[in-house]
Every structure is written in structure tokens, then in C-alpha cells.
Coordinates of C-alpha atoms in Angstrom, one line a residue:
X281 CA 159.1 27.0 -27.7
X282 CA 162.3 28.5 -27.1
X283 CA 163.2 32.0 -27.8
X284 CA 164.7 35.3 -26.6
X285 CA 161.8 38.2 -25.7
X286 CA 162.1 39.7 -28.8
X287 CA 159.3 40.3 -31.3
X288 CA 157.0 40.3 -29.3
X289 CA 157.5 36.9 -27.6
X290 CA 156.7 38.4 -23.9
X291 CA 152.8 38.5 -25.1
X292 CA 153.2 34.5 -24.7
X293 CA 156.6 33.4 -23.5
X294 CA 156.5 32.7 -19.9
X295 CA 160.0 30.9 -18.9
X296 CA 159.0 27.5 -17.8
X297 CA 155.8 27.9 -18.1
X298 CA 155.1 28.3 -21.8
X299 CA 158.8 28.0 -23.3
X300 CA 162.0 28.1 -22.5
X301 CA 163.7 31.6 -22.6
X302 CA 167.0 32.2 -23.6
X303 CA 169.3 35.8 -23.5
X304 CA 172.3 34.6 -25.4
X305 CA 171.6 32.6 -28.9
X306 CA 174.8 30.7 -28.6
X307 CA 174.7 27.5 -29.6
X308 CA 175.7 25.9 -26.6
X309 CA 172.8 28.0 -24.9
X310 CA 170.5 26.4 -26.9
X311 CA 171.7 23.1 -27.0
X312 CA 171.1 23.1 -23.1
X313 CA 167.6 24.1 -23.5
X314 CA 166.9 21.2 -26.3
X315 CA 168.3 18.7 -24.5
X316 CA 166.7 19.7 -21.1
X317 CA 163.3 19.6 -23.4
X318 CA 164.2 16.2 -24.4
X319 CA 165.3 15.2 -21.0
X320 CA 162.6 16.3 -19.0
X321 CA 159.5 14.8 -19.9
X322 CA 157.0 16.3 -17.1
X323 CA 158.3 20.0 -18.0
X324 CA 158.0 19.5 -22.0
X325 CA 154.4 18.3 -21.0
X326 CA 153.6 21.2 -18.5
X327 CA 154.2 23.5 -21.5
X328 CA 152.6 21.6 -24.1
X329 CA 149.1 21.8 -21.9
X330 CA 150.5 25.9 -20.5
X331 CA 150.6 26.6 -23.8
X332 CA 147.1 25.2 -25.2
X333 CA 145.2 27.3 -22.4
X334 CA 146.9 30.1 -22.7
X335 CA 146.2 30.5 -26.5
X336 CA 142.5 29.3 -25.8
X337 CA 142.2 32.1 -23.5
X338 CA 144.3 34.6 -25.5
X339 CA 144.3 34.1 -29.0
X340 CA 141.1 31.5 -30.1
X341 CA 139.4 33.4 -33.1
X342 CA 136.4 33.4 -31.8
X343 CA 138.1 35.5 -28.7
X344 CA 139.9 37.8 -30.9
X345 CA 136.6 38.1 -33.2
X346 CA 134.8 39.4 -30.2
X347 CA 137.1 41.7 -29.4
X348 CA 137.3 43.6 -32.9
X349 CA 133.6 43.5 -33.2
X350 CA 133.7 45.7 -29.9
X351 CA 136.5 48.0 -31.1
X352 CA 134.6 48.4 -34.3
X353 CA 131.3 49.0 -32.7
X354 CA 132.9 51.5 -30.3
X355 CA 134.7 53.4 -33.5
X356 CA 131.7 53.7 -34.9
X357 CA 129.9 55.0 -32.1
X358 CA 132.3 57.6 -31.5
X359 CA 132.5 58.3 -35.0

């Protein structure tokens, strides 16, 4: 991934860890961050894997499922 922060990005881009993060959308700016993906083959890989665990962890729907349930539960205790 490459993108700026915006829209919500910052939930799941961490610069070199998960993506690439860019301030300026130029297009030189991203051409630098295309060709260091293509370049740098042990970095692309790091955030290939990053990224898998991180949306295991964060964002499998069997996580987020469990975490409604609770929310509904609690509403509807309180209610």
C-alpha cells in the first residue's frame, strides 16, 4: 500500500511497516515509492507478511463478529 493518512488510513498504515506513506501526491513522490517497492524486495515482503497479521489480528470477521456481539449484548443490557 501506498497512501497519504487520510480516510482513515492511520487505523492500518504504519510507514514501512504496513505501506508506504506519502504527504505530497506528486507524481514524482510516488514514483519514488513504486520503484523503491519494486526495488526492494525484502521490504515489499516485510509488508506483505506486516500486513497479513495485522488484519488477522484487527479486522478477521470472526474478530469483528465477536466484538459487535459484545456491543450488542451490552446495549441490550443497558437498555
Amino acid at each position: 500500500i501506498i497512501s497519504t493518512l487520510a480516510g482513515g488510513a492511520n487505523d492500518f498504515l504504519i510507514d514501512n511497516k504496513t505501506g508506504l506513506v506519502i504527504d505530497d501526491l506528486t507524481p514524482e513522490i510516488i514514483a519514488e515509492k513504486i520503484d523503491k517497492l519494486i526495488k526492494d524486495d525484502e521490504l515489499r515482503n516485510q509488508l506483505i507478511i506486516n500486513s497479513e497479521e495485522l488484519i488477522i489480528k484487527k479486522y478477521y470477521w470472526e474478530k469483528i463478529n465477536s466484538k459487535m456481539k459484545n456491543i450488542l449484548e451490552r446495549l441490550l443490557f443497558i437498555g
